[in-house]
Coordinates of C-alpha atoms in Angstrom, one line a residue:
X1 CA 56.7 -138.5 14.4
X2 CA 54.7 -141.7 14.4
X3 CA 53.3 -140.8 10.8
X4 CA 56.8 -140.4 9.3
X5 CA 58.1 -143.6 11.8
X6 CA 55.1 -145.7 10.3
X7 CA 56.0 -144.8 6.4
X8 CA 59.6 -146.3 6.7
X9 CA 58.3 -149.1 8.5
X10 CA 55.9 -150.4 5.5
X11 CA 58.7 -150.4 3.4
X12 CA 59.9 -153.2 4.8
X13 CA 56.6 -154.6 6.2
X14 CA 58.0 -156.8 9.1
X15 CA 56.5 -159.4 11.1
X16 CA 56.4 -158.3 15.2
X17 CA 55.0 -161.0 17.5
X18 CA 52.4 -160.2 20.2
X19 CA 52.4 -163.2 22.6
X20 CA 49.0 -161.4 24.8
X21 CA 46.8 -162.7 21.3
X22 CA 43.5 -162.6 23.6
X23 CA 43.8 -159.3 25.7
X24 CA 41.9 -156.7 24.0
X25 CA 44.0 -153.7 23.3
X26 CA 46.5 -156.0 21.6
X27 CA 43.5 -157.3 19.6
X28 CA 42.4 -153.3 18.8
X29 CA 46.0 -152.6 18.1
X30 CA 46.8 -155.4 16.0
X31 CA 44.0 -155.1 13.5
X32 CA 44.9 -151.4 13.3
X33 CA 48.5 -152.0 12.0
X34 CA 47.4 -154.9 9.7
X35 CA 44.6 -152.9 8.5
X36 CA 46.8 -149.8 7.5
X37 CA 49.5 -152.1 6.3
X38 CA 52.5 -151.0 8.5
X39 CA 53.4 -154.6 9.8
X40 CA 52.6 -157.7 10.0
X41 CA 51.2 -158.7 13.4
X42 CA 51.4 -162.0 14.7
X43 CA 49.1 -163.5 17.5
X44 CA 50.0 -166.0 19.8
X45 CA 47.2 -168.1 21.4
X46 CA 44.4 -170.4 20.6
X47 CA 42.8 -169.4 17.6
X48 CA 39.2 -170.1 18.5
X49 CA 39.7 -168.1 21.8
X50 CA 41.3 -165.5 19.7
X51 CA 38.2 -165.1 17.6
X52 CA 35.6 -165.3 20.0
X53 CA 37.6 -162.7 22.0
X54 CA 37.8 -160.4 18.7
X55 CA 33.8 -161.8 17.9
X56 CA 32.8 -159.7 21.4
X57 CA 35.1 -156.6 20.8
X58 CA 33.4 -156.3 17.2
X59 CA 37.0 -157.1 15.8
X60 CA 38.0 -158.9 12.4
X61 CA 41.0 -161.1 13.0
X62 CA 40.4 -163.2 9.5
X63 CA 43.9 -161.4 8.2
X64 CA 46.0 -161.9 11.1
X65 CA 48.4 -165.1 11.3
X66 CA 47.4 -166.7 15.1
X67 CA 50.6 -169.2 16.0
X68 CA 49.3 -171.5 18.9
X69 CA 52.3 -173.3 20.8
X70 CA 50.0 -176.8 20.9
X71 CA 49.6 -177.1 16.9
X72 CA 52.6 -175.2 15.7
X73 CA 54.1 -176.9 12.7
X74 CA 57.6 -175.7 13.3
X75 CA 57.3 -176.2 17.4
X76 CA 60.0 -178.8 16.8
X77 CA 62.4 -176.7 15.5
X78 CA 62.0 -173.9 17.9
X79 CA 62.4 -177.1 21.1
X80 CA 66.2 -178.2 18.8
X81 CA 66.9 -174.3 18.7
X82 CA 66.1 -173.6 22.4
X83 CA 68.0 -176.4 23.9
X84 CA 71.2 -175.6 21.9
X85 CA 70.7 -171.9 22.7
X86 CA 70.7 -172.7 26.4
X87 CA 73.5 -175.1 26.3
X88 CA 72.3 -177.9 28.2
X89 CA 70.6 -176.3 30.6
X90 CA 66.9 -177.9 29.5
X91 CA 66.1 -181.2 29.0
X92 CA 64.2 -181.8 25.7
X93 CA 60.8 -181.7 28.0
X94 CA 61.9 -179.2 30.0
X95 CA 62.3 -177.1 26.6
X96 CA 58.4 -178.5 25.4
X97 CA 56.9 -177.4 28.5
X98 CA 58.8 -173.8 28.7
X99 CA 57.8 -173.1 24.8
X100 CA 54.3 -173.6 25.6
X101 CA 54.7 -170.6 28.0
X102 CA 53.6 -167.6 25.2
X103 CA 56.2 -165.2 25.8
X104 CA 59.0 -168.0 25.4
X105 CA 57.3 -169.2 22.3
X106 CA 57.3 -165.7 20.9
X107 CA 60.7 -164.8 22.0
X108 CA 61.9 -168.1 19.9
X109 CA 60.0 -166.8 16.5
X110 CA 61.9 -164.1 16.8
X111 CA 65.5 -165.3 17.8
X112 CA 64.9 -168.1 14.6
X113 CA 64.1 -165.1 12.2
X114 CA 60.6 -165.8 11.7
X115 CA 59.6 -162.6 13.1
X116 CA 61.6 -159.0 13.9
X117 CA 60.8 -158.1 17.1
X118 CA 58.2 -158.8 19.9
X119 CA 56.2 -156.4 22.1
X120 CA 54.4 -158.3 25.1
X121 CA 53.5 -156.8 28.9
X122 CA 50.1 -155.6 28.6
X123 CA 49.2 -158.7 30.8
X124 CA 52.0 -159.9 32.1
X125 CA 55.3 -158.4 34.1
X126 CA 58.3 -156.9 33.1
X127 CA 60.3 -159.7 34.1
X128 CA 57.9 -162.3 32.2
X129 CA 58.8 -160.1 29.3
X130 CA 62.7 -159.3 29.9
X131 CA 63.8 -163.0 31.4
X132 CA 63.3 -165.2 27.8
X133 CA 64.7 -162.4 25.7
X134 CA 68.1 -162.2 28.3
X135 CA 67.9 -165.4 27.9
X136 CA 67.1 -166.4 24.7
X137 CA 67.9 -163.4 22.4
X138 CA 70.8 -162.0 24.6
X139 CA 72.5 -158.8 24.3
X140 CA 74.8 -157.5 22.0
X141 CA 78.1 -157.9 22.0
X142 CA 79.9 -155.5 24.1
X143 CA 76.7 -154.6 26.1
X144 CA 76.3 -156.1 29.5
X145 CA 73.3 -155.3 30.4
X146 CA 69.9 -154.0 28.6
X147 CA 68.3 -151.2 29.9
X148 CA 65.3 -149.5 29.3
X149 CA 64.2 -145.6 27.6
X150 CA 61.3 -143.9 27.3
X151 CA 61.0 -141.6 24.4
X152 CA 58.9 -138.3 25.6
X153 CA 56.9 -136.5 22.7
X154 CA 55.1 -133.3 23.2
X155 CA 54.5 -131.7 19.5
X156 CA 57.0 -131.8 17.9
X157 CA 59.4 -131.9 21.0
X158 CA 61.0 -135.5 21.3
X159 CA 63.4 -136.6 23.9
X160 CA 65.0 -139.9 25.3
X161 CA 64.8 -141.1 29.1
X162 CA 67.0 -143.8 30.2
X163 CA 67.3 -146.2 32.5
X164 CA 63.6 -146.0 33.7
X165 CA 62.6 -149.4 33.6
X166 CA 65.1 -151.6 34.4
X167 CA 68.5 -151.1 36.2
X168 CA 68.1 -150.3 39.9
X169 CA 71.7 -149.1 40.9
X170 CA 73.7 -148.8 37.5
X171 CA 77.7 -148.5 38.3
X172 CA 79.6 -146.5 36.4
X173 CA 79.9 -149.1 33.2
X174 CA 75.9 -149.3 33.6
X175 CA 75.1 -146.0 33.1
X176 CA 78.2 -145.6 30.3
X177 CA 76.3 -148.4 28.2
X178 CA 72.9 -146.7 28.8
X179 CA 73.7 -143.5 27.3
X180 CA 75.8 -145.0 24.3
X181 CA 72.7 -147.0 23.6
X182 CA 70.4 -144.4 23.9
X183 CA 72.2 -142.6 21.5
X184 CA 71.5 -145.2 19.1
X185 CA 67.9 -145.4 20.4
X186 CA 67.5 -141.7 19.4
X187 CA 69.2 -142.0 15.8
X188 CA 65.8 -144.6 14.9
X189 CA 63.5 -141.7 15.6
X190 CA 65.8 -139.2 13.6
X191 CA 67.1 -137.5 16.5
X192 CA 70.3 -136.2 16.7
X193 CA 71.5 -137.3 20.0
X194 CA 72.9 -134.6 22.4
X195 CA 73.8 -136.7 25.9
X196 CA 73.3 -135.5 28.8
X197 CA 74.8 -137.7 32.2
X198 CA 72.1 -136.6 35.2
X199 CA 73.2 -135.4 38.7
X200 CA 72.4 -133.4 41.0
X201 CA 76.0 -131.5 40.9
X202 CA 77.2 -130.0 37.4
X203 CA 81.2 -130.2 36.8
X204 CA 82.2 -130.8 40.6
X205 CA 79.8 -128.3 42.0
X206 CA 79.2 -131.2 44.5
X207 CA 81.7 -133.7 45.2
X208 CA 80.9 -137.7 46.3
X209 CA 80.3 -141.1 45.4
X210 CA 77.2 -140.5 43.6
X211 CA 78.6 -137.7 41.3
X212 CA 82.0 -139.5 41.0
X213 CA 79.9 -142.3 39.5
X214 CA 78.4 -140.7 36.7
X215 CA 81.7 -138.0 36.1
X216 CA 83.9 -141.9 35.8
X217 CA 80.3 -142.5 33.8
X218 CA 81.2 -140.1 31.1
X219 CA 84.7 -140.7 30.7
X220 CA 83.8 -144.6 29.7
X221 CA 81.2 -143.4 27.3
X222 CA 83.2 -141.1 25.3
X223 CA 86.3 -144.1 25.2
X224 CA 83.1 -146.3 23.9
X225 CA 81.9 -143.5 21.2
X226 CA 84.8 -140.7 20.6
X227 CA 82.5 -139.2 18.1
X228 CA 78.9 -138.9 20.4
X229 CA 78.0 -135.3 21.6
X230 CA 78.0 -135.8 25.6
X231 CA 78.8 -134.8 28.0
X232 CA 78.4 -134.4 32.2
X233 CA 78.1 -134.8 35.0
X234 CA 74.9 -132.3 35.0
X235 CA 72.1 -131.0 36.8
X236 CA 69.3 -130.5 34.3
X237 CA 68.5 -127.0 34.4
X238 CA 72.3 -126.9 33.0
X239 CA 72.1 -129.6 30.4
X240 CA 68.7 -127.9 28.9
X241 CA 68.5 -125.0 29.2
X242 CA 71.1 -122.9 27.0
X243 CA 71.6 -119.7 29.5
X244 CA 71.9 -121.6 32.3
X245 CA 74.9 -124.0 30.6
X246 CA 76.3 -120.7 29.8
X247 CA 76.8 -120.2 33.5
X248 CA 76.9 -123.4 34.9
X249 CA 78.9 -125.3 32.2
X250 CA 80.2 -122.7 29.2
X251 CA 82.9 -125.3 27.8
X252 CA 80.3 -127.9 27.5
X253 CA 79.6 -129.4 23.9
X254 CA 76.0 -129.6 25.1
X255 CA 75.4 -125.8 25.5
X256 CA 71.9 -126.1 27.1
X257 CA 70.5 -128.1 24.1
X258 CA 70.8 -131.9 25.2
X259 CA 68.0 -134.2 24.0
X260 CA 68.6 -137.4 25.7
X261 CA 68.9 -137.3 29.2
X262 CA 70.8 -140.3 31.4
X263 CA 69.5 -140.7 35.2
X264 CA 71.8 -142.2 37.6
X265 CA 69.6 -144.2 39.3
X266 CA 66.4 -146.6 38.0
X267 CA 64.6 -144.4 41.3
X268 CA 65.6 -141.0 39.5
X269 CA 64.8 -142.1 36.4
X270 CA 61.6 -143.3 37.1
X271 CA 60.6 -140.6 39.0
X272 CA 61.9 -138.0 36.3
X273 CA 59.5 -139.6 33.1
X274 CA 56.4 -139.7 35.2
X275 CA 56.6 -136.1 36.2
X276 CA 57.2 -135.3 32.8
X277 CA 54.6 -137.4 31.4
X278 CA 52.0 -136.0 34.1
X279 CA 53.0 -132.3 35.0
X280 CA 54.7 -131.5 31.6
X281 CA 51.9 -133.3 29.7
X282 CA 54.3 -135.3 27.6
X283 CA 53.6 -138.7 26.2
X284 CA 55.7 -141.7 27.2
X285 CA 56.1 -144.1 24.3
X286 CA 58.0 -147.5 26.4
X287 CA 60.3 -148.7 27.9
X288 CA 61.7 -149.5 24.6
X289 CA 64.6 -152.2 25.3
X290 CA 67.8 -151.3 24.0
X291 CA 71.1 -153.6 24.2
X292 CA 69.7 -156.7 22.9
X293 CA 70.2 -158.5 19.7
X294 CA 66.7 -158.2 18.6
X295 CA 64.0 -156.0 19.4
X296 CA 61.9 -157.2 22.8
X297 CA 59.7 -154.3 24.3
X298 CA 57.7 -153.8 27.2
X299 CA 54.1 -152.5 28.0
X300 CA 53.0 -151.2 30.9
X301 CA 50.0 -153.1 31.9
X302 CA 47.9 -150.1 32.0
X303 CA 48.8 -148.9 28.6
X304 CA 45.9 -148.3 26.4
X305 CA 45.2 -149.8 22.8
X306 CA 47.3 -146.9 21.1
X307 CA 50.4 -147.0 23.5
X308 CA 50.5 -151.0 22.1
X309 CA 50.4 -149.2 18.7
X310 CA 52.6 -147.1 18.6
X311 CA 55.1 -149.5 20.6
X312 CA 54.5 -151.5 17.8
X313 CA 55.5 -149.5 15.1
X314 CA 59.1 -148.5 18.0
X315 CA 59.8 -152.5 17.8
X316 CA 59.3 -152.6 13.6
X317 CA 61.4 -149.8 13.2
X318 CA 64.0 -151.0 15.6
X319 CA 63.6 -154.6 13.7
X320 CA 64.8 -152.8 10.5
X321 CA 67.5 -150.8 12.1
X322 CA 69.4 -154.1 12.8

């Protein structure tokens, strides 16, 4: 998946900002996707730490662009840029000292065009990740909220989890954004999306709050996208597995064969990617972001040089899919 992901993305060759520019697995990852020519990192940091950093690791940096926040020649613009994009809510200092802060000076590069997307998290939080690009990059229009997917790869098996990352208690319009979005989220790794909205009742086999939420769920989604293939509210057994939809569910669209998979709750969500990723041996590439104007994605901190690779290559692609 990543080999064919990786081809279309040199096409366009874009520019993804990694605000962590001294932590070493974005230094490994970094020289690896300039080196094959996928995209064009950019480092964010002092260059001399940078290189001493890369000097220890055995790492050449000489070909990768380093912005540092103190010597920036367009810092300027990005402090006139931030002010009007928060509409008086920071003082021209107060926008100088926040822009020093890496993730909000990465974040601005890419809201001002100068790169596509931005992948940070391998040293810092979730919320030092997702607050400047709610802020700063926003989300799209008609989208509320971001949330956040994993996509699961095992061979040549792919699949979409969402929300795992970000929504704790998603109403009904929460959880109707998350799947139309997710749908999207699947079409940039050339999968045909199939939606599937999680319960733990299928078609009124249970009855209360929690199942009413996702069944009103499902009926917002398919107002917001007519056309998408989904359909629920499902156990799982019934949305994948074809003989037991046959039982369960025989009028559904899905017929056993959905590929992305909406959890109504951040707790069941969570839950559901890590027992996949550990007892089903599937690989979780995210949380990919989806909702927002621009690609921002987030690392886990204890993701590993390839995971910031191959998120990478997610943010590029995503970049170009704009």
């Amino acid at each position: 998946m990543f080999t064919s992901i990786a081809e279309k993305v040199k096409q366009g060759y874009p520019s993804i900002v990694f605000p962590e520019g001294t932590d070493e697995r974005i230094l490994e990852a970094t020289v690896r996707l300039k080196k094959e020519g996928v995209l064009n990192p950019i480092l964010v940091g002092k260059e001399e730490e940078i290189s001493s950093k890369a000097d220890e690791l055995g790492l050449d940096v000489s070909g990768l662009d380093i912005y540092n926040p103190e010597t920036y020649e367009a810092f300027d613009e990005l402090v006139a840029s931030f002010i009007e994009r928060r509409r008086g809510k920071a003082t021209e200092e107060e926008a100088r000292n926040i822009l020093q802060t890496p993730n909000y000076f990465g974040t601005m590069l890419v809201y001002t065009g100068k790169a596509a997307g931005l992948v940070s998290g391998a040293a810092h939080s979730t919320g030092d990740t997702v607050r400047p690009a709610l802020q700063i990059i926003k989300t799209k229009e008609g989208v509320k909220k971001t949330s956040g997917v994993f996509v699961m790869v095992k061979g040549d098996q792919r699949y979409i989890f969402g929300d795992c990352a970000i929504n704790i208690a998603p109403d009904s319009n929460d959880l109707a954004e998350t799947a139309v979005e997710a749908a999207k989220t699947a079409r940039v790794f050339d999968i045909d999306p199939k939606v599937a909205m999680l319960s733990f009742s299928t078609k009124g086999s249970a009855v209360s709050p929690e199942t009413e939420k996702v069944t009103e769920a499902v009926n917002i989604a398919k107002e917001k996208a007519p056309d998408l293939v989904l359909d629920g509210e499902f156990q799982f057994d019934a949305a994948f597995v074809p003989s037991v939809a046959q039982k369960k569910a025989p009028d559904s669209p899905l017929k056993g064969e959905a590929n992305v998979f909406v959890f109504p709750s951040l707790e069941a969500g969570n839950i559901g990617y890590k027992i996949a990723q550990r007892l089903g041996e599937f690989e979780a590439i995210g949380p990919i972001l989806q909702g927002l104007n621009k690609p921002v994605n987030d690392l886990s901190r204890g993701c590993n040089a390839e995971d910031v690779y191959k998120l990478g290559i997610i943010t590029a692609m995503q970049g170009l899919s704009e």
